C-alpha cells in the first residue's frame, strides 16, 4: 500500500521518534511504500490565514500553496497519524494540518451544501499512534478527543469505509520501560499487518 505517515512531534530524541523508527521499519519490511510527512521537520505552516479562510470554499483557489501536501494525501491508500496528546487534544501543528487540508475539493465535496460528501475514498486504512500524559480514565472523562479524531472524524472523509486502528499509550509520563517497550511492540505488530 501507499502509506502517508503524518508524524507530529518537535523533538528528534523523543519516545515518539523511537516509535516512529520502529513503525517505519515494520511498514518497509511488510512491503509498503511509505511517504513520511514530518510536520515539524518540513516546517508545515499550520495557520489558516485570513486569505486561506476567505477562499476556503473556492475550490479553484483553496489549494494554492498546498499542492504538494494535497497530492501526497490524495495518492495515499493508508494514512498513519502519530502524535502526542497535549491538553487532551492533538498538537496545534496537527490541528492546523486538518484545518488546512481537510477542505472542500480535497477531503469533501460541498457542491450540495445540504449533502456534503466525503472525498478521500482513496484511503482504505487509518492508523492512529498516540500517547497521553494522563491515565486512560481521565482521557475518557474528557471524551478522548484524539481517539474520536482518528476513528470518527478522519474516517468520515473516507466515506466511513476505511478501517481505523488506534494504538494508545496512556499515562506515558509514568510508564515503565516494560510498558513503553510493549507499546512499541504493539505498534510494530499492527503496522506489519496493515
PDB file of C-alpha atoms in Angstrom:
ATOM      1  CA  UNK A   1       0.000   0.000   0.000  1.00  0.00           C
ATOM      2  CA  UNK A   2       0.975   3.618  -0.443  1.00  0.00           C
ATOM      3  CA  UNK A   3       1.170   4.961   3.102  1.00  0.00           C
ATOM      4  CA  UNK A   4       1.192   8.621   4.076  1.00  0.00           C
ATOM      5  CA  UNK A   5       2.766   8.690   7.541  1.00  0.00           C
ATOM      6  CA  UNK A   6       1.905  12.014   9.197  1.00  0.00           C
ATOM      7  CA  UNK A   7       4.256  12.494  12.129  1.00  0.00           C
ATOM      8  CA  UNK A   8       3.829  15.335  14.611  1.00  0.00           C
ATOM      9  CA  UNK A   9       6.426  15.768  17.350  1.00  0.00           C
ATOM     10  CA  UNK A  10       9.022  18.533  17.633  1.00  0.00           C
ATOM     11  CA  UNK A  11      11.817  16.614  19.422  1.00  0.00           C
ATOM     12  CA  UNK A  12      14.064  14.253  17.423  1.00  0.00           C
ATOM     13  CA  UNK A  13      15.195  12.452  20.601  1.00  0.00           C
ATOM     14  CA  UNK A  14      11.665  11.793  21.911  1.00  0.00           C
ATOM     15  CA  UNK A  15       9.964   8.498  22.680  1.00  0.00           C
ATOM     16  CA  UNK A  16       7.793   9.255  19.653  1.00  0.00           C
ATOM     17  CA  UNK A  17      10.901   9.230  17.454  1.00  0.00           C
ATOM     18  CA  UNK A  18      11.688   5.703  18.665  1.00  0.00           C
ATOM     19  CA  UNK A  19       8.116   4.588  17.966  1.00  0.00           C
ATOM     20  CA  UNK A  20       8.246   6.140  14.510  1.00  0.00           C
ATOM     21  CA  UNK A  21      11.551   4.434  13.658  1.00  0.00           C
ATOM     22  CA  UNK A  22      10.135   1.031  14.559  1.00  0.00           C
ATOM     23  CA  UNK A  23       6.841   1.632  12.711  1.00  0.00           C
ATOM     24  CA  UNK A  24       8.630   2.808   9.560  1.00  0.00           C
ATOM     25  CA  UNK A  25      10.881  -0.255   9.670  1.00  0.00           C
ATOM     26  CA  UNK A  26       7.871  -2.558  10.072  1.00  0.00           C
ATOM     27  CA  UNK A  27       5.982  -0.900   7.208  1.00  0.00           C
ATOM     28  CA  UNK A  28       9.012  -1.141   4.937  1.00  0.00           C
ATOM     29  CA  UNK A  29       9.625  -4.791   5.791  1.00  0.00           C
ATOM     30  CA  UNK A  30       5.964  -5.520   5.074  1.00  0.00           C
ATOM     31  CA  UNK A  31       6.451  -4.155   1.546  1.00  0.00           C
ATOM     32  CA  UNK A  32       4.569  -0.862   1.837  1.00  0.00           C
ATOM     33  CA  UNK A  33       5.634   2.327   0.080  1.00  0.00           C
ATOM     34  CA  UNK A  34       5.903   4.975   2.808  1.00  0.00           C
ATOM     35  CA  UNK A  35       5.832   8.756   2.419  1.00  0.00           C
ATOM     36  CA  UNK A  36       6.920  10.272   5.734  1.00  0.00           C
ATOM     37  CA  UNK A  37       5.375  13.684   6.315  1.00  0.00           C
ATOM     38  CA  UNK A  38       7.150  15.054   9.406  1.00  0.00           C
ATOM     39  CA  UNK A  39       5.189  18.243  10.016  1.00  0.00           C
ATOM     40  CA  UNK A  40       7.854  19.892  12.175  1.00  0.00           C
ATOM     41  CA  UNK A  41      10.845  18.842  10.047  1.00  0.00           C
ATOM     42  CA  UNK A  42       9.094  20.032   6.872  1.00  0.00           C
ATOM     43  CA  UNK A  43       8.111  23.267   8.637  1.00  0.00           C
ATOM     44  CA  UNK A  44       4.475  22.838   7.712  1.00  0.00           C
ATOM     45  CA  UNK A  45       2.557  26.089   8.212  1.00  0.00           C
ATOM     46  CA  UNK A  46      -0.484  25.160  10.333  1.00  0.00           C
ATOM     47  CA  UNK A  47      -2.058  28.610  10.263  1.00  0.00           C
ATOM     48  CA  UNK A  48      -5.241  29.022   8.275  1.00  0.00           C
ATOM     49  CA  UNK A  49      -4.603  32.622   7.264  1.00  0.00           C
ATOM     50  CA  UNK A  50      -7.131  35.320   6.519  1.00  0.00           C
ATOM     51  CA  UNK A  51      -6.539  34.724   2.802  1.00  0.00           C
ATOM     52  CA  UNK A  52      -6.844  30.953   3.238  1.00  0.00           C
ATOM     53  CA  UNK A  53     -10.110  31.243   5.142  1.00  0.00           C
ATOM     54  CA  UNK A  54     -11.503  33.786   2.682  1.00  0.00           C
ATOM     55  CA  UNK A  55     -11.013  31.295  -0.188  1.00  0.00           C
ATOM     56  CA  UNK A  56     -11.627  28.106   1.795  1.00  0.00           C
ATOM     57  CA  UNK A  57     -14.816  27.234  -0.132  1.00  0.00           C
ATOM     58  CA  UNK A  58     -13.426  28.277  -3.526  1.00  0.00           C
ATOM     59  CA  UNK A  59     -12.016  25.042  -4.943  1.00  0.00           C
ATOM     60  CA  UNK A  60     -10.278  26.951  -7.734  1.00  0.00           C
ATOM     61  CA  UNK A  61      -8.179  28.873  -5.168  1.00  0.00           C
ATOM     62  CA  UNK A  62      -8.098  26.982  -1.858  1.00  0.00           C
ATOM     63  CA  UNK A  63      -5.255  24.656  -2.953  1.00  0.00           C
ATOM     64  CA  UNK A  64      -2.732  27.411  -3.641  1.00  0.00           C
ATOM     65  CA  UNK A  65       0.477  26.693  -1.739  1.00  0.00           C
ATOM     66  CA  UNK A  66      -0.750  23.279  -0.592  1.00  0.00           C
ATOM     67  CA  UNK A  67      -0.467  21.362  -3.870  1.00  0.00           C
ATOM     68  CA  UNK A  68       2.357  19.082  -2.691  1.00  0.00           C
ATOM     69  CA  UNK A  69       0.566  18.108   0.534  1.00  0.00           C
ATOM     70  CA  UNK A  70      -2.716  17.561  -1.296  1.00  0.00           C
ATOM     71  CA  UNK A  71      -1.036  15.303  -3.866  1.00  0.00           C
ATOM     72  CA  UNK A  72       0.507  13.246  -1.081  1.00  0.00           C
ATOM     73  CA  UNK A  73      -2.801  12.917   0.772  1.00  0.00           C
ATOM     74  CA  UNK A  74      -4.911  12.091  -2.263  1.00  0.00           C
ATOM     75  CA  UNK A  75      -2.486   9.468  -3.575  1.00  0.00           C
ATOM     76  CA  UNK A  76      -2.292   7.561  -0.278  1.00  0.00           C
ATOM     77  CA  UNK A  77      -4.103   4.286   0.338  1.00  0.00           C
ATOM     78  CA  UNK A  78      -3.347   4.320   4.050  1.00  0.00           C
ATOM     79  CA  UNK A  79      -2.941   7.184   6.500  1.00  0.00           C
ATOM     80  CA  UNK A  80      -0.899   6.901   9.697  1.00  0.00           C
ATOM     81  CA  UNK A  81      -1.277   9.709  12.236  1.00  0.00           C
ATOM     82  CA  UNK A  82       1.307   9.717  15.037  1.00  0.00           C
ATOM     83  CA  UNK A  83       1.201  12.399  17.712  1.00  0.00           C
ATOM     84  CA  UNK A  84       1.250  13.135  21.449  1.00  0.00           C
ATOM     85  CA  UNK A  85      -1.864  14.318  23.248  1.00  0.00           C
ATOM     86  CA  UNK A  86      -1.465  17.828  24.621  1.00  0.00           C
ATOM     87  CA  UNK A  87      -4.263  19.443  26.650  1.00  0.00           C
ATOM     88  CA  UNK A  88      -6.461  16.434  25.767  1.00  0.00           C
ATOM     89  CA  UNK A  89      -6.136  17.080  22.030  1.00  0.00           C
ATOM     90  CA  UNK A  90      -3.657  16.876  19.167  1.00  0.00           C
ATOM     91  CA  UNK A  91      -0.786  19.367  18.946  1.00  0.00           C
ATOM     92  CA  UNK A  92      -1.658  22.656  17.244  1.00  0.00           C
ATOM     93  CA  UNK A  93       0.586  21.647  14.323  1.00  0.00           C
ATOM     94  CA  UNK A  94      -1.579  18.604  13.552  1.00  0.00           C
ATOM     95  CA  UNK A  95      -4.802  20.527  14.146  1.00  0.00           C
ATOM     96  CA  UNK A  96      -3.531  23.050  11.609  1.00  0.00           C
ATOM     97  CA  UNK A  97      -2.843  20.238   9.135  1.00  0.00           C
ATOM     98  CA  UNK A  98      -6.503  19.207   9.458  1.00  0.00           C
ATOM     99  CA  UNK A  99      -7.697  22.825   9.237  1.00  0.00           C
ATOM    100  CA  UNK A 100      -5.775  23.408   6.021  1.00  0.00           C
ATOM    101  CA  UNK A 101      -6.017  20.035   4.225  1.00  0.00           C
ATOM    102  CA  UNK A 102      -9.464  18.743   5.154  1.00  0.00           C
ATOM    103  CA  UNK A 103     -11.165  21.225   2.869  1.00  0.00           C
ATOM    104  CA  UNK A 104     -13.661  21.382   0.009  1.00  0.00           C
ATOM    105  CA  UNK A 105     -12.432  19.778  -3.180  1.00  0.00           C
ATOM    106  CA  UNK A 106      -9.823  17.731  -1.300  1.00  0.00           C
ATOM    107  CA  UNK A 107     -11.381  15.901   1.647  1.00  0.00           C
ATOM    108  CA  UNK A 108     -15.045  16.542   0.871  1.00  0.00           C
ATOM    109  CA  UNK A 109     -17.398  17.772  -1.836  1.00  0.00           C
ATOM    110  CA  UNK A 110     -19.556  20.684  -0.775  1.00  0.00           C
ATOM    111  CA  UNK A 111     -21.217  21.350  -4.143  1.00  0.00           C
ATOM    112  CA  UNK A 112     -24.525  20.482  -2.442  1.00  0.00           C
ATOM    113  CA  UNK A 113     -24.114  22.150   0.979  1.00  0.00           C
ATOM    114  CA  UNK A 114     -27.052  20.261   2.468  1.00  0.00           C
ATOM    115  CA  UNK A 115     -25.486  16.948   1.413  1.00  0.00           C
ATOM    116  CA  UNK A 116     -21.732  17.211   1.929  1.00  0.00           C
ATOM    117  CA  UNK A 117     -19.949  14.124   0.567  1.00  0.00           C
ATOM    118  CA  UNK A 118     -16.614  12.637   1.669  1.00  0.00           C
ATOM    119  CA  UNK A 119     -13.891  12.659  -0.980  1.00  0.00           C
ATOM    120  CA  UNK A 120     -10.883  10.781   0.447  1.00  0.00           C
ATOM    121  CA  UNK A 121     -12.161   7.424  -0.750  1.00  0.00           C
ATOM    122  CA  UNK A 122      -8.611   6.553  -1.806  1.00  0.00           C
ATOM    123  CA  UNK A 123      -7.781   5.869   1.847  1.00  0.00           C
ATOM    124  CA  UNK A 124      -8.619   2.316   2.907  1.00  0.00           C
ATOM    125  CA  UNK A 125      -6.762   2.169   6.235  1.00  0.00           C
ATOM    126  CA  UNK A 126      -6.172   4.662   9.042  1.00  0.00           C
ATOM    127  CA  UNK A 127      -3.805   4.107  11.946  1.00  0.00           C
ATOM    128  CA  UNK A 128      -3.539   6.348  14.996  1.00  0.00           C
ATOM    129  CA  UNK A 129      -0.424   6.083  17.172  1.00  0.00           C
ATOM    130  CA  UNK A 130      -0.991   8.326  20.162  1.00  0.00           C
ATOM    131  CA  UNK A 131       0.471   8.947  23.606  1.00  0.00           C
ATOM    132  CA  UNK A 132      -1.179  10.607  26.598  1.00  0.00           C
ATOM    133  CA  UNK A 133       0.359  12.168  29.673  1.00  0.00           C
ATOM    134  CA  UNK A 134      -2.697  11.311  31.732  1.00  0.00           C
ATOM    135  CA  UNK A 135      -4.315   7.996  32.680  1.00  0.00           C
ATOM    136  CA  UNK A 136      -6.960   6.431  30.480  1.00  0.00           C
ATOM    137  CA  UNK A 137      -9.870   7.274  32.785  1.00  0.00           C
ATOM    138  CA  UNK A 138      -9.049  10.994  32.538  1.00  0.00           C
ATOM    139  CA  UNK A 139      -8.911  10.850  28.747  1.00  0.00           C
ATOM    140  CA  UNK A 140     -12.305   9.122  28.684  1.00  0.00           C
ATOM    141  CA  UNK A 141     -13.672  11.613  31.196  1.00  0.00           C
ATOM    142  CA  UNK A 142     -12.734  14.295  28.652  1.00  0.00           C
ATOM    143  CA  UNK A 143     -14.377  12.168  25.893  1.00  0.00           C
ATOM    144  CA  UNK A 144     -10.940  11.226  24.470  1.00  0.00           C
ATOM    145  CA  UNK A 145     -10.856  13.708  21.550  1.00  0.00           C
ATOM    146  CA  UNK A 146      -7.727  12.206  19.897  1.00  0.00           C
ATOM    147  CA  UNK A 147      -9.410   8.804  19.599  1.00  0.00           C
ATOM    148  CA  UNK A 148     -12.532  10.387  18.100  1.00  0.00           C
ATOM    149  CA  UNK A 149     -10.462  12.435  15.644  1.00  0.00           C
ATOM    150  CA  UNK A 150      -8.771   9.289  14.298  1.00  0.00           C
ATOM    151  CA  UNK A 151     -11.657   6.827  14.470  1.00  0.00           C
ATOM    152  CA  UNK A 152     -14.575   9.123  13.575  1.00  0.00           C
ATOM    153  CA  UNK A 153     -13.524  12.477  12.118  1.00  0.00           C
ATOM    154  CA  UNK A 154     -10.763  11.346   9.742  1.00  0.00           C
ATOM    155  CA  UNK A 155     -12.597   8.120   8.919  1.00  0.00           C
ATOM    156  CA  UNK A 156     -15.677  10.092   7.805  1.00  0.00           C
ATOM    157  CA  UNK A 157     -13.683  11.617   4.926  1.00  0.00           C
ATOM    158  CA  UNK A 158     -13.149   8.100   3.517  1.00  0.00           C
ATOM    159  CA  UNK A 159     -16.876   7.523   3.274  1.00  0.00           C
ATOM    160  CA  UNK A 160     -16.733   5.610   6.547  1.00  0.00           C
ATOM    161  CA  UNK A 161     -15.228   2.584   4.833  1.00  0.00           C
ATOM    162  CA  UNK A 162     -11.593   2.817   5.936  1.00  0.00           C
ATOM    163  CA  UNK A 163     -10.606   0.520   8.759  1.00  0.00           C
ATOM    164  CA  UNK A 164      -9.297   2.615  11.645  1.00  0.00           C
ATOM    165  CA  UNK A 165      -6.858   1.136  14.178  1.00  0.00           C
ATOM    166  CA  UNK A 166      -5.804   3.030  17.269  1.00  0.00           C
ATOM    167  CA  UNK A 167      -2.718   2.416  19.406  1.00  0.00           C
ATOM    168  CA  UNK A 168      -2.661   4.453  22.608  1.00  0.00           C
ATOM    169  CA  UNK A 169      -0.187   4.637  25.449  1.00  0.00           C
ATOM    170  CA  UNK A 170      -1.944   6.314  28.354  1.00  0.00           C
ATOM    171  CA  UNK A 171      -0.113   7.856  31.328  1.00  0.00           C
ATOM    172  CA  UNK A 172       3.139   7.809  29.390  1.00  0.00           C
ATOM    173  CA  UNK A 173       4.865  10.107  31.884  1.00  0.00           C
ATOM    174  CA  UNK A 174       4.928   7.321  34.474  1.00  0.00           C
ATOM    175  CA  UNK A 175       5.054   4.320  32.119  1.00  0.00           C
ATOM    176  CA  UNK A 176       7.799   1.825  32.851  1.00  0.00           C
ATOM    177  CA  UNK A 177      10.400   0.756  30.322  1.00  0.00           C
ATOM    178  CA  UNK A 178       8.497  -2.530  30.017  1.00  0.00           C
ATOM    179  CA  UNK A 179       5.224  -0.735  29.260  1.00  0.00           C
ATOM    180  CA  UNK A 180       6.904   1.513  26.693  1.00  0.00           C
ATOM    181  CA  UNK A 181       8.596  -1.449  25.013  1.00  0.00           C
ATOM    182  CA  UNK A 182       5.271  -3.325  24.933  1.00  0.00           C
ATOM    183  CA  UNK A 183       3.625  -0.324  23.270  1.00  0.00           C
ATOM    184  CA  UNK A 184       6.328  -0.167  20.604  1.00  0.00           C
ATOM    185  CA  UNK A 185       5.973  -3.935  20.036  1.00  0.00           C
ATOM    186  CA  UNK A 186       2.219  -3.500  19.602  1.00  0.00           C
ATOM    187  CA  UNK A 187       2.725  -0.712  17.058  1.00  0.00           C
ATOM    188  CA  UNK A 188       5.251  -2.896  15.226  1.00  0.00           C
ATOM    189  CA  UNK A 189       2.810  -5.818  15.002  1.00  0.00           C
ATOM    190  CA  UNK A 190      -0.067  -3.559  13.957  1.00  0.00           C
ATOM    191  CA  UNK A 191       1.810  -1.769  11.206  1.00  0.00           C
ATOM    192  CA  UNK A 192       3.134  -5.067   9.819  1.00  0.00           C
ATOM    193  CA  UNK A 193      -0.491  -6.231   9.462  1.00  0.00           C
ATOM    194  CA  UNK A 194      -1.517  -3.095   7.584  1.00  0.00           C
TER     195      UNK A 194
END
